[in-house]
Structure formats: C-alpha cells, structure tokens
Short mmCIF file of the C-alpha atoms (twelve columns), coordinates in Angstrom:
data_MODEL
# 
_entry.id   MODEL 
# 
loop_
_atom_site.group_PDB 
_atom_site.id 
_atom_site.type_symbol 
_atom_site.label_atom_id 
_atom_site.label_alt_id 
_atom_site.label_comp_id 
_atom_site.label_asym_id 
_atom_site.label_seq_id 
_atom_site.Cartn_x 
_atom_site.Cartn_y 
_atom_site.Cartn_z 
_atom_site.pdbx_PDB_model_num 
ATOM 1   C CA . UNK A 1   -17.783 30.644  13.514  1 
ATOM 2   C CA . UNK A 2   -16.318 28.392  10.396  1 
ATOM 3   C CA . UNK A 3   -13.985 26.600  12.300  1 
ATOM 4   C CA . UNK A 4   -16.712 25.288  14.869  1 
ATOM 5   C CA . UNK A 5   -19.014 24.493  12.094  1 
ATOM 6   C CA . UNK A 6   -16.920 22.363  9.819   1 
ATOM 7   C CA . UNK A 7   -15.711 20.254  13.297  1 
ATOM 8   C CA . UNK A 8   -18.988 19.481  13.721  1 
ATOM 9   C CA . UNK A 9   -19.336 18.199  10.043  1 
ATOM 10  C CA . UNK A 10  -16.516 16.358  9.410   1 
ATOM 11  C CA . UNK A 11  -14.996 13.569  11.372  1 
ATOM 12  C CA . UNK A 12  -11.749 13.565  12.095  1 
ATOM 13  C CA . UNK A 13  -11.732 9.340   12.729  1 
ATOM 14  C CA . UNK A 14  -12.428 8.927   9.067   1 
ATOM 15  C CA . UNK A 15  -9.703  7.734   6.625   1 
ATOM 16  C CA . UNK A 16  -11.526 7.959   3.292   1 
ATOM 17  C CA . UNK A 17  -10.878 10.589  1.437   1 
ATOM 18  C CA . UNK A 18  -12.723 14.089  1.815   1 
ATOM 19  C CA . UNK A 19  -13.760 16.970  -0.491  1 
ATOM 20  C CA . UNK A 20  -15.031 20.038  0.983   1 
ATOM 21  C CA . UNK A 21  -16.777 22.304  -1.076  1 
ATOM 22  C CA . UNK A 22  -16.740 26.469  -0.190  1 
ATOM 23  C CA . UNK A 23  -19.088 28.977  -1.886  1 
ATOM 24  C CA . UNK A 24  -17.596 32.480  -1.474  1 
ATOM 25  C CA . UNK A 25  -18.717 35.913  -2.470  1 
ATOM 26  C CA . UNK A 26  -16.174 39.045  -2.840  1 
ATOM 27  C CA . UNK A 27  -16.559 42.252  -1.838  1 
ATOM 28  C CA . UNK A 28  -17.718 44.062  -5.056  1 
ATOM 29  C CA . UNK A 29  -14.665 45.930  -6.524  1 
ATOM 30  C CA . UNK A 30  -12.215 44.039  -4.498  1 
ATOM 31  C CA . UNK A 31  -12.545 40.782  -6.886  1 
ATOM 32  C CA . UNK A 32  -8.925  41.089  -7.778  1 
ATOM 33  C CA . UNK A 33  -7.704  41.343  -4.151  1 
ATOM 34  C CA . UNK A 34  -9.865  38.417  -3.806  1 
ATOM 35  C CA . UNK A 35  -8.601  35.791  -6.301  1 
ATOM 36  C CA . UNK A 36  -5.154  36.970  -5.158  1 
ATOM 37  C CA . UNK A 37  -5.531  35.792  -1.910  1 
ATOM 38  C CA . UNK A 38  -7.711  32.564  -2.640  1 
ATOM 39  C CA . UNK A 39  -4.892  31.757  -5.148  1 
ATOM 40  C CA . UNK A 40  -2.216  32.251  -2.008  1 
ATOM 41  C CA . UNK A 41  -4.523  30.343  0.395   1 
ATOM 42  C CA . UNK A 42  -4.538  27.657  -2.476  1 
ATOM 43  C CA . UNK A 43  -0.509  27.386  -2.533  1 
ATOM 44  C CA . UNK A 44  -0.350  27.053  0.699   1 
ATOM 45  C CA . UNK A 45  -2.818  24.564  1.273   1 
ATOM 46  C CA . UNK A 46  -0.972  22.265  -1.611  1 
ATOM 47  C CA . UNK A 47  2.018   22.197  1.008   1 
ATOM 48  C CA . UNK A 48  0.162   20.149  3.277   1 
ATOM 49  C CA . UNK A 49  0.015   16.241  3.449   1 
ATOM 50  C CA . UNK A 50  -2.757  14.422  2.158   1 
ATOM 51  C CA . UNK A 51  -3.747  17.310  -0.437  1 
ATOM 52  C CA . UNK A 52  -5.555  15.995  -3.662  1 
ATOM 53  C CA . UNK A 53  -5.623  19.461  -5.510  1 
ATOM 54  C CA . UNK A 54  -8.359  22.156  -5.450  1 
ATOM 55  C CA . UNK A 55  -10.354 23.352  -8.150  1 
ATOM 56  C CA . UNK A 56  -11.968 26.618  -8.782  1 
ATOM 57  C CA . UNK A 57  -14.970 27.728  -10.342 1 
ATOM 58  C CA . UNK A 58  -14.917 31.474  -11.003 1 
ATOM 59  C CA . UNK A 59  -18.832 32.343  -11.743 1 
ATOM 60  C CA . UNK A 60  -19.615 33.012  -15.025 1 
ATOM 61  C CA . UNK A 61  -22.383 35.691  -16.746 1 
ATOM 62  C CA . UNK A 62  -25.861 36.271  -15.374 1 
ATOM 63  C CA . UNK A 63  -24.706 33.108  -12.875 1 
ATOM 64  C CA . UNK A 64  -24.206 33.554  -9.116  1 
ATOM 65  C CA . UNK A 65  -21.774 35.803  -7.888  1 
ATOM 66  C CA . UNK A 66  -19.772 32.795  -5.872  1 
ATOM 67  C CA . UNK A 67  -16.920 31.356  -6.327  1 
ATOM 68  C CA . UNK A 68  -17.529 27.495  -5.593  1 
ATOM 69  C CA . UNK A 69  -13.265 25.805  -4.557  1 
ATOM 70  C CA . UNK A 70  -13.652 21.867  -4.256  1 
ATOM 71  C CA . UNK A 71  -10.795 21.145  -1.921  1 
ATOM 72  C CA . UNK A 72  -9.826  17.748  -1.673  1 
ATOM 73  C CA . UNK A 73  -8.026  15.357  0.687   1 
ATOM 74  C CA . UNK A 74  -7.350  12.149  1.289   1 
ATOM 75  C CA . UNK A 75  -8.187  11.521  4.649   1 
ATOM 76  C CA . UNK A 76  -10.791 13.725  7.234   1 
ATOM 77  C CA . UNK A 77  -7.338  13.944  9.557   1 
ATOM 78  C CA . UNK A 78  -5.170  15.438  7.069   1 
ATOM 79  C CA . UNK A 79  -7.744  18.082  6.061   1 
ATOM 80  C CA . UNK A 80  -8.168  19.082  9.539   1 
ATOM 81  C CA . UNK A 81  -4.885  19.078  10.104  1 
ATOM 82  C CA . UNK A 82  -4.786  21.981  7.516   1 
ATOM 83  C CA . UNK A 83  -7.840  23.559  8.031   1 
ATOM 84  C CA . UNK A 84  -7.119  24.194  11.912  1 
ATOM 85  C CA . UNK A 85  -3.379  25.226  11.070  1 
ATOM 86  C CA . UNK A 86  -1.927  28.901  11.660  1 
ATOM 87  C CA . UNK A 87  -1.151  29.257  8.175   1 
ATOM 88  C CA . UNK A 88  -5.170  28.164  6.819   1 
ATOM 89  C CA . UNK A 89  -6.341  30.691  9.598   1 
ATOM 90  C CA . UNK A 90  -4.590  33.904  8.422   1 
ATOM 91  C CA . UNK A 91  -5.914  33.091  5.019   1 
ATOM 92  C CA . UNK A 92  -9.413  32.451  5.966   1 
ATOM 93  C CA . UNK A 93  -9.013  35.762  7.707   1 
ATOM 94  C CA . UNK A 94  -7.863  37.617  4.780   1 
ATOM 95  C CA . UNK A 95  -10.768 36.547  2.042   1 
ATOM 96  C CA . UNK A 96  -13.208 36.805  5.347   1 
ATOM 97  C CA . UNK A 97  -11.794 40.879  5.063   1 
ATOM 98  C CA . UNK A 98  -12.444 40.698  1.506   1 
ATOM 99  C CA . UNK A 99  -16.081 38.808  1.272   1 
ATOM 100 C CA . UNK A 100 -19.752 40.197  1.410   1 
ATOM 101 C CA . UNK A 101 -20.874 37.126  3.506   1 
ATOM 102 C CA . UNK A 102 -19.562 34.479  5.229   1 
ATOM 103 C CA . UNK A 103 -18.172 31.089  3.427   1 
ATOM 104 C CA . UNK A 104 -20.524 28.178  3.203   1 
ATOM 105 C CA . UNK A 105 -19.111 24.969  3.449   1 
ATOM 106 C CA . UNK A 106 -20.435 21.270  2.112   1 
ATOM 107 C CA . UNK A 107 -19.000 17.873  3.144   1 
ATOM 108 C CA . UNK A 108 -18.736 14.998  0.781   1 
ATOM 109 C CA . UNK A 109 -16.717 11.729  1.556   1 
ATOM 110 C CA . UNK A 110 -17.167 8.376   0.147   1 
ATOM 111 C CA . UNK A 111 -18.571 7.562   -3.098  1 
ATOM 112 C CA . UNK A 112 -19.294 11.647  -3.623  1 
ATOM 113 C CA . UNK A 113 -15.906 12.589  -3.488  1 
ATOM 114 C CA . UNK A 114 -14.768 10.461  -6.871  1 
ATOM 115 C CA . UNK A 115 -18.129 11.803  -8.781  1 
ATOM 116 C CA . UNK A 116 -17.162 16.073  -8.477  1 
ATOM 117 C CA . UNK A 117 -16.666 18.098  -11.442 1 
ATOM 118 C CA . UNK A 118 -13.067 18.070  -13.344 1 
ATOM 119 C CA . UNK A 119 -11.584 21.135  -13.635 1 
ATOM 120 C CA . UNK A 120 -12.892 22.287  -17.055 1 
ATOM 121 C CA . UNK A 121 -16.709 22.408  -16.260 1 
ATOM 122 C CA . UNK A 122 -18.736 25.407  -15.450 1 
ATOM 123 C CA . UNK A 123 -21.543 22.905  -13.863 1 
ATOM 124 C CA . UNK A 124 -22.418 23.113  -10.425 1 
ATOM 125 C CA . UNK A 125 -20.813 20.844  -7.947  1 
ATOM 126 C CA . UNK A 126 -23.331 18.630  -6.786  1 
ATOM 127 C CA . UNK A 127 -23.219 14.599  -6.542  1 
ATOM 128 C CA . UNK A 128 -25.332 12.662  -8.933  1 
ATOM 129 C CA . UNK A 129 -27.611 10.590  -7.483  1 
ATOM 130 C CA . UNK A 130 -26.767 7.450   -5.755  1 
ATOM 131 C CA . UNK A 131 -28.095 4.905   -8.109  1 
ATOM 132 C CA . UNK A 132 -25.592 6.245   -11.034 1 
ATOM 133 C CA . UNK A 133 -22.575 6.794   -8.708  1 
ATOM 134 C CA . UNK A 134 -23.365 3.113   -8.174  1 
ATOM 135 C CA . UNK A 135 -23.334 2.095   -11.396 1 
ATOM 136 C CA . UNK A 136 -20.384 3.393   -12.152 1 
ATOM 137 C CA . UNK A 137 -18.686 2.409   -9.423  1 
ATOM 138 C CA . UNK A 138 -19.602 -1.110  -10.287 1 
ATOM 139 C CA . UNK A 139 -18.655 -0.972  -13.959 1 
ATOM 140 C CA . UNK A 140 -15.463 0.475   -12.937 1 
ATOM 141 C CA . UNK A 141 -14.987 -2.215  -10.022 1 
ATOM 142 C CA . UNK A 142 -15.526 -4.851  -12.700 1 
ATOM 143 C CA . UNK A 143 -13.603 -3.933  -15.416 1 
ATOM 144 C CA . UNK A 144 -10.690 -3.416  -12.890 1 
ATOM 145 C CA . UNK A 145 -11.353 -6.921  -11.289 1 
ATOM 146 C CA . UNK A 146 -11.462 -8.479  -14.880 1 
ATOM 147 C CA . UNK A 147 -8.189  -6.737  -16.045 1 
ATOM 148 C CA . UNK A 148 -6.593  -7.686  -12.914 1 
ATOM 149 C CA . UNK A 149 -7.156  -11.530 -13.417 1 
ATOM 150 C CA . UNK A 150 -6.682  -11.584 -16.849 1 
ATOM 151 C CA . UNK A 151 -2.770  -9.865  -16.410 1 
ATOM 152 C CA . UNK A 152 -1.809  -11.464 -12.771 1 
ATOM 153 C CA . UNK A 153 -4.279  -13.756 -12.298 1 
ATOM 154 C CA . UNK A 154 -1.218  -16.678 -11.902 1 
ATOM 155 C CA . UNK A 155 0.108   -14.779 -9.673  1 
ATOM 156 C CA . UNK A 156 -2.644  -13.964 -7.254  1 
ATOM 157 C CA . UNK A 157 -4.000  -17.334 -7.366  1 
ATOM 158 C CA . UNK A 158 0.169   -18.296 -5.856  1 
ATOM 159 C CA . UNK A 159 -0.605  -16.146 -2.782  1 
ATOM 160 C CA . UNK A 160 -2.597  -17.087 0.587   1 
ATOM 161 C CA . UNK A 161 -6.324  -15.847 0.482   1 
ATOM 162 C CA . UNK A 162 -5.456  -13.127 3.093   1 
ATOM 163 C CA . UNK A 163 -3.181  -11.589 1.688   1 
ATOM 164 C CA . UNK A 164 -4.316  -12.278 -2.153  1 
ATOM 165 C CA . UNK A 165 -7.310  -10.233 -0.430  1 
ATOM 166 C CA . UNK A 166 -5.175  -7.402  0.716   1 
ATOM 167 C CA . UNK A 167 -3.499  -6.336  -2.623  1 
ATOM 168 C CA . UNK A 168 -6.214  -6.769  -4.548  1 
ATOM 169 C CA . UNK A 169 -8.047  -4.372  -2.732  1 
ATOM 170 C CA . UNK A 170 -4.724  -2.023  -2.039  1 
ATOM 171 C CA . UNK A 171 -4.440  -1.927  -5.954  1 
ATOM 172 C CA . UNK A 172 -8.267  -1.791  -6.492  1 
ATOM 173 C CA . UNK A 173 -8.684  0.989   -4.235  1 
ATOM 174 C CA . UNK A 174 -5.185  3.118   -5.289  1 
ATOM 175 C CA . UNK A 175 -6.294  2.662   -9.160  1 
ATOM 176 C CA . UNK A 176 -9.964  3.722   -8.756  1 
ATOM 177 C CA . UNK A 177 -9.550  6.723   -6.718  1 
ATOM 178 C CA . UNK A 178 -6.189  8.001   -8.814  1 
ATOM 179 C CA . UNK A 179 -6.583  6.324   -12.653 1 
ATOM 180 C CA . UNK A 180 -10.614 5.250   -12.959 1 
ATOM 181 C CA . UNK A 181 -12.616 7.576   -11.609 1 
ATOM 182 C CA . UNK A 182 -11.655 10.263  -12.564 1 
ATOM 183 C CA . UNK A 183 -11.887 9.317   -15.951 1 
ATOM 184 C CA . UNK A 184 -15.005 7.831   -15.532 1 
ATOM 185 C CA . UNK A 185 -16.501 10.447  -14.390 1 
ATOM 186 C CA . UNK A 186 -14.885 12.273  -17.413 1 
ATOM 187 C CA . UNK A 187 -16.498 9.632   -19.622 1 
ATOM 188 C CA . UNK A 188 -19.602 9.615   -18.127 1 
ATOM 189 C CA . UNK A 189 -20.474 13.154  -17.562 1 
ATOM 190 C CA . UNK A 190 -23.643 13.562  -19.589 1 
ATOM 191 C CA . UNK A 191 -25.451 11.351  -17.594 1 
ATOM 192 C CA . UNK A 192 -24.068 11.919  -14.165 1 
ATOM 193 C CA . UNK A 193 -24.821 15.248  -14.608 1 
ATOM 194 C CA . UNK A 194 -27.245 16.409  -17.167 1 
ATOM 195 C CA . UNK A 195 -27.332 19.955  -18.176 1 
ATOM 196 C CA . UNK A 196 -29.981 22.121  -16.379 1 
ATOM 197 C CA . UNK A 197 -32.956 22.740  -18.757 1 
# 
C-alpha cells in the first residue's frame, strides 16, 4: 500500500534533506474529524529527530478538494525512521478511515526541497524550474561566499586548505538551508512561481 510505495521512492542512504509532499481528500462531512487528526498526526511527527516543520494547505473555494501537507526532513533516514514508526502508522490509519481516496505522495530532495511554498501561500506546491532554482542558488551561494570573506576572511586564510574547505562549506551549507533560502525564496516568489493565468 503507502508504506511500500514511498520505500520505493525515497532512499534511505541519502543525507540531504527531504520534503515529501501528501495530497489528501476527506470524507465529505467528516472534514472536522479530519483536520483533527492530521493536526495530531502533525504533533506527533514534530517529536521525531530530523523534523523541519510541516505545512498545510487547506483548499480554498472552487479549488480542489485536497489538502496538500509538505513534510519536511533533514535527512531520507530520519523521515523513514518516522514514517515506518508505530506511532506514524496508527495515524495514517486514522485519516485513511476518514479519506475518500487514498494519499498521494511526491518526493523532492536536493535543490527542490529549499524552493517549496512558505506557509502563507495558497499556490500549489510544485518546484520551479531548474534553471531559476539555479539562479538562485548561485546568487545566494555568492553573496554568502562574499560576506564570508569580507567578515573572516583573515581568519580562513590562517587555517590549512582542508579544513578552511570544511567550514566554509559546514557554514555555507547550515546558513543556506536555515537563513537564505528560505528567504530567498520569500524574496523571489514572483518569478519562481508565477501566478496561474
């Protein structure tokens, strides 16, 4: 059923970080129950290690009927070590009681996962194309490499190449996917993702 197809998507050797996107449907009349339970499934996914928050798109007028949750993580392990947990299960069980169809899952890692919506946007969640995640990647990248230099440039330049290598990208890496991104994306978000005409 779910379980077997997200395994097959998602692979549990990666360690970059993962967001898994669910379209759900309620029962009609049992909404209530619904966001009840999603909202307990939520809490008790935040318990876990790794979580990166969820957020949830409740559909809006003459829209489709789904609910679309972006559930993120930061590594493919840690999100499977939730999803296949007793606790994730009984949940899953409960909206599956409560839902017209079954869930459909999407998979993004990588470069996808710092471009999905924030939480106040009623857009779909779907990655902008590669050529502007790229280009924002790279003006982020190199106004982080710049502002780097210019405040501890002295003291990088004291350090051995290997390990002036290794925090610059442990910093580089920890800023983008926390501080930059998501405010570029914030920034940005006319272009990355122009409204539907």
């Amino acid at each position: 059923m779910l379980a077997t197809t997200m395994h097959s998507k998602v692979n549990t050797n990666n360690s970059q970080p993962i967001a898994v996107l669910v379209s759900r449907h309620p029962r009609k009349g049992k909404e209530r129950e619904f966001e009840q339970a999603l909202s307990d499934t939520i809490h008790t996914a935040l318990q876990f290690p790794g979580h990166l928050g969820v957020t949830v798109l409740k559909p809006q007028p003459n829209e489709s009927e789904a609910y679309r949750i972006l559930v993120k993580f930061d590594s493919a392990m840690h999100f499977q070590h939730w999803y296949h947990s007793t606790a994730a299960h009984y949940w899953f069980n409960t909206l599956a009681d409560l839902e017209e169809q079954p869930a459909n899952l999407e998979v993004m890692t990588g470069l996808e996962t710092w471009f999905t919506v924030s939480n106040n946007t009623l857009r779909p969640i779907i990655p902008p194309p590669r050529y502007k995640m790229a280009l924002v990647t790279w003006i982020a990248i190199f106004l982080l490499i710049v502002a780097i230099n210019i405040l501890f440039g002295s003291f990088l330049a004291s350090l051995s190449m290997l390990l002036r290598s290794f925090v610059l990208t442990v910093v580089l890496v920890t800023l983008m996917t926390y501080v930059v991104m998501p405010r570029m994306t914030r920034l940005f978000s006319g272009w990355l993702y122009p409204k539907q005409r």
